[in-house]
Amino acid sequence: MVFNSIEFAVFFPIVFFLYWICFSKTVQQQNTLLVMASLLFYGWWDWRFLGLLLFTSLVDYFAAIYIAGTNHRLKQKIGLAISLSLNLGLLASLKYYNFFIENFIAAFTFFGQPFEVSALNIVLPVGISFYTFQTMSYTIDVYKQKLEPSRHVIPFIAFVSFFPQLVAGPIERATHLLPQFGRKRVFDLDIAKDGMRQILWGLFKKVLIADKCAYFVNDIFANYTDYSGSTLFVGAFLFSIQIYGDFSGYSDMALGLSKLLGFNLMQNFSLPYFSRDIAEFWRKWHISLTSWFRDYVYFPLGGSRGGTAKNVRNVTIVFLLSGFWHGASWTFIVWGLINAVYFIPLLLLKRNRTHLEPISSQQLLPGFRDFSNMVLTFLLVMFSWIFFRSNTITDAFGYCSVLFSESLLTAPTILPKATLFFIFIFMATEWLQRDKEHGLDIVPLQLSLWKRWAIYITVIFVMCWCGGQPQGFIYFQF
Amino acid sequence: MVRKFILHTTYFTLVLGTLFFFFEIGLRNIPNNYAVKELYIDKNAGKTDILIVGNSHAFHGIDPDCLTGNAFNAANGSQSFKYDQFLFEKVLKKSPGLKYLILTVTYPSLSHQLEKSIENWRIKNYAIYHHYNGYPYEVKYHSEVLNGQLYVPITSMIDYYIKGNNPISTSGKGFFNISVPQENLEENGKKTALRHSRYDAAAWRINVQHLVNMLNIAKTHHMKVLIVSPPTSRAYYSHLRPTLVKRTRTLCDSLAKSYPETRYIDQQKSTSFQDADFFDADHLNTHGAKKFSMQLDSIMQAWQ
């Protein structure tokens, strides 16, 4: 079930009520309910996925205890290796097997040695890329002695399967989330209300922004040869907004739901489209994944130590892996490579940590320089999204060849004014609320109850008024 | 604190629910074409000899009053073949003596599925007013408010309750009988042809199956079937993709050959229709519809 469905609208209030009224006496009761609710939530997609989730959770649970229970470095490494090979092996076989086989065959055929291997008809378990990374970070942190292993299986399974963030993140660190399962959650009215507001904001982004863009994006990308370059520009722009609205909207809902249950999840997006350069963008986009790669790939590879060449190599590897994480397709790998190409010049010029301060702090509007930098960064990111969205590399290059033709200077045949208007309202709200956690954080305005309710009801009505045709969440496919 | 939160949330939900309830009732009370057609089906389907199904090309293009016999136009804007079949079966249940089925197949219709189009808000009209039960658990398809395109009925609300306009644009027999000013056919034709030039293989397969289902039902009931592609303006058909035009025509020809008492009438490029017969590049105006309907009537009369 997805967050914006009727089933979830029935499921969550029941869970909320049971959690805070019936199962609230001890932390064990709370965790037990969360495990049951999370397994029900996940099993609703497909009950066959449950076995895999529980199996990997238990292997990592025992692996961590084994690692912490011995001082023998080799045994610790064996424990870690078991956990990593299981998680990565699952990902490789379920997500990447067909990709490797197809490319293997293509390579052999290219060299005149064709052979046939059957592709597998595999159903990719929802959220596997997210929860395997989450549990890998757990065992790695235990191995590095940053964290004591969990000695109680229920809180650990609750941590892995926690339904607000199970299927599309944020990819939580055990050092941040696991301790929260170790103490009894106490209801906080202000946090709960803020959680509701954040859920509403997330729904707004998903229903009114992302889904509205999706209709035009699907048409333009599926039929790019029929449209002018200017229309393809509109398509790329709308996809940039769609993926942001979709994914950050989901993250907002996940954070809001967690607040209602007394949990604090990490922020996954920090207004990435207001970034002044690519480095800043990657500090603000899908923060949980980029920080994961930084801590568990970039730093172990040596990070920025070992000279410029090694640093460039490490950064490139991280971006390629990040692309590959998204899916078994060359389009994602090329997308990662393009972002590496954007990032490396900043690295070489030592300008990858220049914009650390909040943008236009204490100012209503950005200055000309900041605005130009934002627009340029957005255009670069938008271009890379073409590869991310296209079905094949051929389509992506085809799209670009039409985009950069002379028809780019003609009037677009698709220019959805209503959608663009809502995008403007959305971005303006995010800009004005850039120092808040989310766009509907209106507490500082100190409005009366009825004025606040009027705002919420208006948002809900506008979603009903002009919502797009419901689409799946983009990141569920990863 | 939890109880206070639950109480506040409940109050808010009640306020929201009440607003939704009044909007829902207010919207359902507005007369609309689907309700008018359902009322006709309910009261008069038993007397119907000729049933017309299709999308807006049929809704605007075939006038039942110009056909000999008791004809009813069950076509609606963006209606896909799934709903054509549904309405055909519904009318047939009440009128087992139905003699003719006029089935409209147009250039975009075989790649069109209402669920996937930007006008999927219309599905709730079938569920609410025609009692279509294909989506029992989809609340958005059973609600005027929750179908995600509230601005359409809201503007109807303003038109009806505040301006006092009559929202009905259909005659008693289901035909669009309002005169609308002509648009710029050249501009409209090129844009519309481009928008319509999508080939969706999956939709095609599903729609062909619905067509075949309807033909099989007609055959079982010894009905005559006219598959028609209504006239379009030169500004429209000159921008169509020839491969897609050919694909549609080939399919309709083969269906007409495969089923007894089935004929295909392709008037898309008919020279009998001039620009003055259209209100936009691919829709006949009332005058053009009369002309076309009388042509169909002569064909049906000669066929008997």
XYZ file of C-alpha atoms in Angstrom, chain A residues 32-438:
407
model
C 6.141 -5.361 18.832
C 3.225 -3.424 17.377
C 5.538 -1.616 14.979
C 6.988 -4.901 13.770
C 3.513 -6.353 13.184
C 2.325 -3.187 11.442
C 5.473 -2.958 9.310
C 5.263 -6.584 8.237
C 1.596 -6.115 7.359
C 2.476 -2.968 5.424
C 5.284 -4.665 3.527
C 3.389 -7.907 3.027
C 0.545 -5.921 1.461
C 2.797 -5.357 -1.568
C 3.573 -9.030 -1.861
C 3.689 -11.501 1.036
C 6.595 -13.302 -0.656
C 8.835 -10.328 0.089
C 8.437 -10.835 3.826
C 10.582 -13.933 3.955
C 13.490 -12.156 2.321
C 13.213 -9.138 4.605
C 13.134 -11.274 7.744
C 15.922 -13.537 6.530
C 18.343 -10.704 5.762
C 17.405 -8.945 9.007
C 18.140 -12.033 11.088
C 21.415 -12.767 9.307
C 22.596 -9.197 9.944
C 21.339 -9.316 13.528
C 23.383 -12.419 14.312
C 26.338 -11.300 12.219
C 26.597 -8.085 14.256
C 26.438 -9.996 17.545
C 29.122 -12.354 16.262
C 31.340 -9.430 15.175
C 31.005 -7.674 18.523
C 31.431 -10.923 20.447
C 34.945 -11.614 19.278
C 38.209 -9.695 19.486
C 39.706 -11.781 16.701
C 40.014 -9.426 13.719
C 39.750 -12.192 11.146
C 36.550 -13.515 12.714
C 35.143 -10.000 12.750
C 35.989 -9.675 9.068
C 34.302 -13.003 8.357
C 31.172 -11.825 10.137
C 31.153 -8.611 8.163
C 31.861 -10.468 4.922
C 28.875 -12.756 5.524
C 26.581 -9.776 6.036
C 27.887 -7.791 3.066
C 27.961 -10.737 0.691
C 24.414 -11.701 1.589
C 23.077 -8.172 1.111
C 25.092 -7.394 -1.994
C 24.542 -10.881 -3.336
C 20.790 -10.446 -3.023
C 20.933 -7.109 -4.780
C 23.183 -8.495 -7.494
C 20.997 -11.506 -8.171
C 17.596 -9.887 -7.861
C 18.343 -6.506 -9.344
C 21.353 -6.828 -11.592
C 21.496 -10.417 -12.839
C 19.645 -9.775 -16.092
C 21.673 -6.623 -16.741
C 24.970 -8.487 -16.395
C 23.777 -11.398 -18.510
C 22.497 -9.148 -21.301
C 25.718 -7.156 -21.425
C 27.812 -10.307 -21.198
C 25.970 -11.730 -24.183
C 26.280 -8.434 -26.069
C 30.032 -8.342 -25.443
C 30.523 -11.923 -26.564
C 28.361 -11.357 -29.638
C 30.361 -8.245 -30.489
C 33.488 -10.322 -30.536
C 31.844 -12.935 -32.695
C 31.187 -15.527 -30.013
C 27.454 -15.425 -29.439
C 25.934 -17.639 -26.809
C 22.621 -17.854 -25.030
C 21.868 -17.666 -21.371
C 18.327 -17.352 -20.134
C 17.351 -14.199 -18.402
C 15.496 -14.692 -15.138
C 11.952 -13.555 -14.669
C 12.552 -11.854 -11.346
C 10.152 -9.779 -9.294
C 12.247 -7.158 -7.569
C 11.188 -6.867 -3.930
C 10.033 -3.361 -3.151
C 12.535 -1.361 -1.125
C 15.350 -3.889 -1.367
C 17.896 -1.250 -2.365
C 16.944 0.772 0.692
C 16.782 -1.767 3.478
C 19.872 -3.714 2.346
C 21.895 -0.494 2.486
C 20.418 0.288 5.854
C 21.378 -3.056 7.347
C 24.823 -3.017 5.715
C 25.521 0.300 7.412
C 24.517 -1.341 10.688
C 26.958 -4.222 10.453
C 29.733 -1.961 9.153
C 29.217 0.428 12.082
C 29.308 -2.483 14.522
C 32.512 -3.741 12.889
C 34.036 -0.257 13.213
C 32.912 -0.211 16.834
C 30.829 2.902 16.307
C 27.827 1.046 17.614
C 27.016 -1.755 20.007
C 24.991 -4.508 18.354
C 21.343 -4.846 19.229
C 20.841 -7.753 21.617
C 17.084 -7.832 21.192
C 15.666 -9.082 17.943
C 12.327 -7.224 18.052
C 13.757 -3.690 18.190
C 16.232 -4.640 15.485
C 13.552 -5.957 13.150
C 11.465 -2.883 13.952
C 14.462 -0.738 12.931
C 14.931 -2.591 9.623
C 11.256 -2.880 8.721
C 10.012 0.480 10.044
C 7.248 1.060 7.550
C 7.409 4.846 7.047
C 10.902 4.509 5.569
C 11.091 0.868 4.512
C 10.261 1.083 0.806
C 11.833 4.389 -0.274
C 14.009 5.690 2.535
C 15.492 7.777 3.989
C 18.249 5.186 4.394
C 18.698 5.576 8.109
C 21.900 4.991 10.058
C 21.646 2.601 12.926
C 23.527 5.105 15.124
C 20.648 7.523 14.576
C 17.530 5.375 14.412
C 18.240 2.175 16.331
C 18.641 3.898 19.735
C 15.156 5.396 19.235
C 13.766 1.865 19.290
C 15.593 1.312 22.552
C 13.614 3.868 24.493
C 9.921 4.321 25.025
C 8.426 6.943 22.763
C 6.465 9.650 24.453
C 3.761 11.498 22.567
C 4.531 15.129 21.842
C 1.533 17.138 20.647
C 3.525 19.842 18.845
C 5.700 17.299 17.036
C 2.636 15.259 16.088
C 0.896 18.336 14.654
C 4.023 19.206 12.735
C 4.088 15.631 11.469
C 0.569 16.052 10.114
C 1.554 19.264 8.380
C 4.592 17.604 6.861
C 2.476 14.707 5.598
C 0.088 17.190 3.986
C 3.000 19.037 2.382
C 4.397 15.745 1.078
C 1.002 14.810 -0.355
C 0.763 18.221 -2.007
C 4.134 17.713 -3.672
C 3.206 14.244 -4.842
C -0.404 14.766 -5.962
C -0.376 18.312 -7.258
C 3.178 18.741 -8.473
C 4.692 15.361 -9.355
C 1.607 13.616 -10.704
C 0.555 16.639 -12.730
C 3.963 16.812 -14.374
C 3.965 13.074 -15.006
C 1.223 13.176 -17.626
C 3.182 15.545 -19.863
C 6.552 13.959 -19.108
C 5.296 10.502 -20.069
C 3.933 11.800 -23.358
C 6.975 13.891 -24.282
C 9.551 11.228 -23.412
C 7.568 8.462 -25.130
C 7.136 10.518 -28.303
C 10.163 12.807 -28.308
C 10.692 12.435 -32.056
C 7.342 14.129 -32.656
C 8.129 17.239 -30.683
C 10.328 20.295 -31.058
C 13.440 20.990 -29.017
C 11.583 23.609 -27.028
C 8.901 21.078 -26.090
C 11.601 18.623 -25.055
C 13.080 21.365 -22.896
C 9.684 21.685 -21.219
C 9.631 17.882 -20.808
C 13.058 17.825 -19.166
C 12.073 20.720 -16.895
C 8.840 19.009 -15.877
C 10.650 15.746 -15.146
C 13.134 17.593 -12.952
C 10.208 18.939 -10.965
C 8.350 15.619 -11.043
C 11.198 13.591 -9.582
C 11.817 16.163 -6.896
C 8.137 16.469 -5.994
C 7.709 12.699 -6.035
C 10.736 11.694 -4.013
C 10.893 14.623 -1.588
C 7.128 14.361 -1.192
C 7.501 10.733 -0.197
C 10.309 11.631 2.177
C 8.167 14.351 3.766
C 5.369 11.856 4.290
C 7.816 9.354 5.765
C 9.203 11.968 8.154
C 5.732 13.170 9.077
C 4.463 9.654 9.785
C 7.532 8.973 11.892
C 6.902 12.105 13.936
C 3.381 10.861 14.623
C 4.921 7.695 16.045
C 7.508 9.592 18.083
C 10.486 9.025 15.802
C 12.907 11.441 14.262
C 14.171 10.473 10.809
C 16.994 12.184 8.984
C 16.234 14.875 6.441
C 16.582 13.524 2.917
C 16.274 16.736 0.891
C 17.314 20.275 1.675
C 15.965 22.382 -1.191
C 18.421 20.996 -3.741
C 17.130 23.116 -6.630
C 18.241 26.266 -4.813
C 21.838 25.057 -4.982
C 24.506 27.365 -6.318
C 26.742 24.628 -7.688
C 26.734 20.885 -8.260
C 28.607 20.169 -5.063
C 25.952 21.943 -3.049
C 23.261 20.087 -5.014
C 24.770 16.763 -4.031
C 24.905 17.810 -0.403
C 21.153 18.460 -0.560
C 19.727 15.753 -2.854
C 18.876 12.281 -1.489
C 21.105 13.064 1.459
C 20.750 9.637 3.049
C 22.126 7.871 -0.047
C 24.899 10.321 -0.878
C 26.106 10.338 2.726
C 25.976 6.537 2.737
C 28.253 6.372 -0.288
C 30.511 9.021 1.223
C 30.917 7.164 4.506
C 31.016 3.575 3.263
C 32.650 3.886 -0.166
C 34.424 7.217 -0.567
C 36.146 7.346 2.809
C 37.224 3.660 2.828
C 38.680 4.171 -0.666
C 40.831 6.896 0.796
C 38.616 9.907 0.270
C 40.612 12.994 -0.554
C 43.788 11.573 0.933
C 46.313 10.076 -1.452
C 46.484 12.831 -4.011
C 44.273 14.440 -6.631
C 44.194 11.490 -9.015
C 42.965 9.126 -6.300
C 40.423 11.671 -5.142
C 39.049 12.003 -8.687
C 38.974 8.221 -8.979
C 37.101 7.865 -5.696
C 34.560 10.530 -6.613
C 33.963 8.922 -10.005
C 33.456 5.516 -8.412
C 30.931 6.978 -5.971
C 28.932 8.664 -8.715
C 28.977 5.571 -10.911
C 27.847 3.396 -8.017
C 25.174 5.916 -7.148
C 23.881 5.722 -10.690
C 24.060 1.940 -10.689
C 22.223 1.773 -7.365
C 19.203 3.324 -9.065
C 18.832 0.586 -11.574
C 20.328 -1.995 -13.827
C 20.578 0.160 -16.895
C 23.237 2.088 -18.736
C 21.061 5.202 -18.519
C 21.595 5.361 -14.749
C 25.311 4.717 -15.072
C 25.643 7.480 -17.654
C 23.598 9.749 -15.395
C 26.072 9.079 -12.594
C 28.990 9.686 -14.946
C 27.557 13.015 -16.103
C 27.301 14.156 -12.505
C 30.867 13.039 -11.900
C 31.934 15.145 -14.889
C 30.095 18.115 -13.372
C 31.644 17.577 -9.935
C 35.266 16.899 -10.787
C 36.144 20.392 -12.055
C 34.917 21.825 -8.736
C 37.058 19.265 -6.951
C 40.136 20.112 -9.003
C 39.618 23.838 -8.472
C 39.001 23.149 -4.771
C 35.583 24.821 -5.041
C 33.479 21.864 -3.931
C 32.953 23.300 -0.448
C 32.377 26.966 -1.237
C 28.632 27.299 -0.653
C 28.188 25.956 2.816
C 26.191 28.870 4.184
C 22.403 29.093 3.672
C 21.443 30.878 0.489
C 20.358 34.531 0.685
C 20.084 34.447 4.402
C 18.057 37.413 5.769
C 17.084 38.408 2.223
C 13.720 38.023 0.562
C 15.121 37.469 -2.944
C 18.414 36.012 -4.102
C 21.079 38.299 -5.465
C 21.860 38.238 -9.175
C 24.942 36.059 -8.731
C 23.159 33.513 -6.539
C 20.190 33.453 -8.897
C 22.416 32.895 -11.960
C 24.278 30.130 -10.173
C 21.003 28.484 -9.180
C 19.692 28.606 -12.742
C 22.919 27.233 -14.193
C 23.072 24.427 -11.631
C 19.438 23.589 -12.285
C 20.027 23.425 -16.048
C 22.997 21.111 -15.603
C 21.001 18.835 -13.315
C 18.025 18.983 -15.665
C 20.201 17.808 -18.546
C 21.422 14.825 -16.537
C 17.824 13.883 -15.666
C 17.193 13.249 -19.373
C 19.410 10.180 -19.087
C 17.839 9.156 -15.823
C 14.331 9.264 -17.294
C 14.984 7.802 -20.747
C 14.308 4.121 -21.281
C 17.526 3.515 -23.199
C 20.771 5.275 -23.977
C 19.657 5.556 -27.594
C 16.485 7.334 -26.509
C 18.471 9.645 -24.249
C 20.843 10.661 -27.012
C 17.939 10.933 -29.405
C 16.179 13.211 -26.958
C 19.270 15.381 -26.613
C 19.802 15.606 -30.362
C 16.275 16.958 -30.826
C 16.546 19.170 -27.750
C 19.696 20.869 -29.031
C 18.455 21.319 -32.574
C 17.282 24.643 -33.994
C 13.717 23.754 -32.954
C 14.785 24.655 -29.426
C 14.189 28.247 -30.437
C 10.592 27.668 -31.558
C 7.516 27.915 -29.369
C 6.818 24.675 -27.494
C 3.686 22.781 -28.512
C 3.158 21.638 -24.925
C 3.167 24.356 -22.297
C 0.860 23.353 -19.428
C 0.113 26.732 -17.914
C -1.834 25.443 -14.909
C 0.940 22.996 -14.024
C 3.600 25.675 -14.422
C 1.560 27.992 -12.220
C 1.427 25.400 -9.438
C 5.137 24.734 -9.847
C 5.755 28.432 -9.378
C 3.611 28.513 -6.220
C 5.361 25.426 -4.942
C 8.894 26.740 -5.543
C 7.984 30.160 -4.157
C 6.662 28.509 -0.990
C 9.802 26.408 -0.641
C 11.913 29.540 -1.125
C 10.021 31.568 1.453
C 10.128 28.662 3.879
C 13.745 27.744 3.159
C 14.825 28.134 6.748
C 12.013 25.806 7.935
C 11.928 22.050 7.854
C 9.134 21.948 5.278
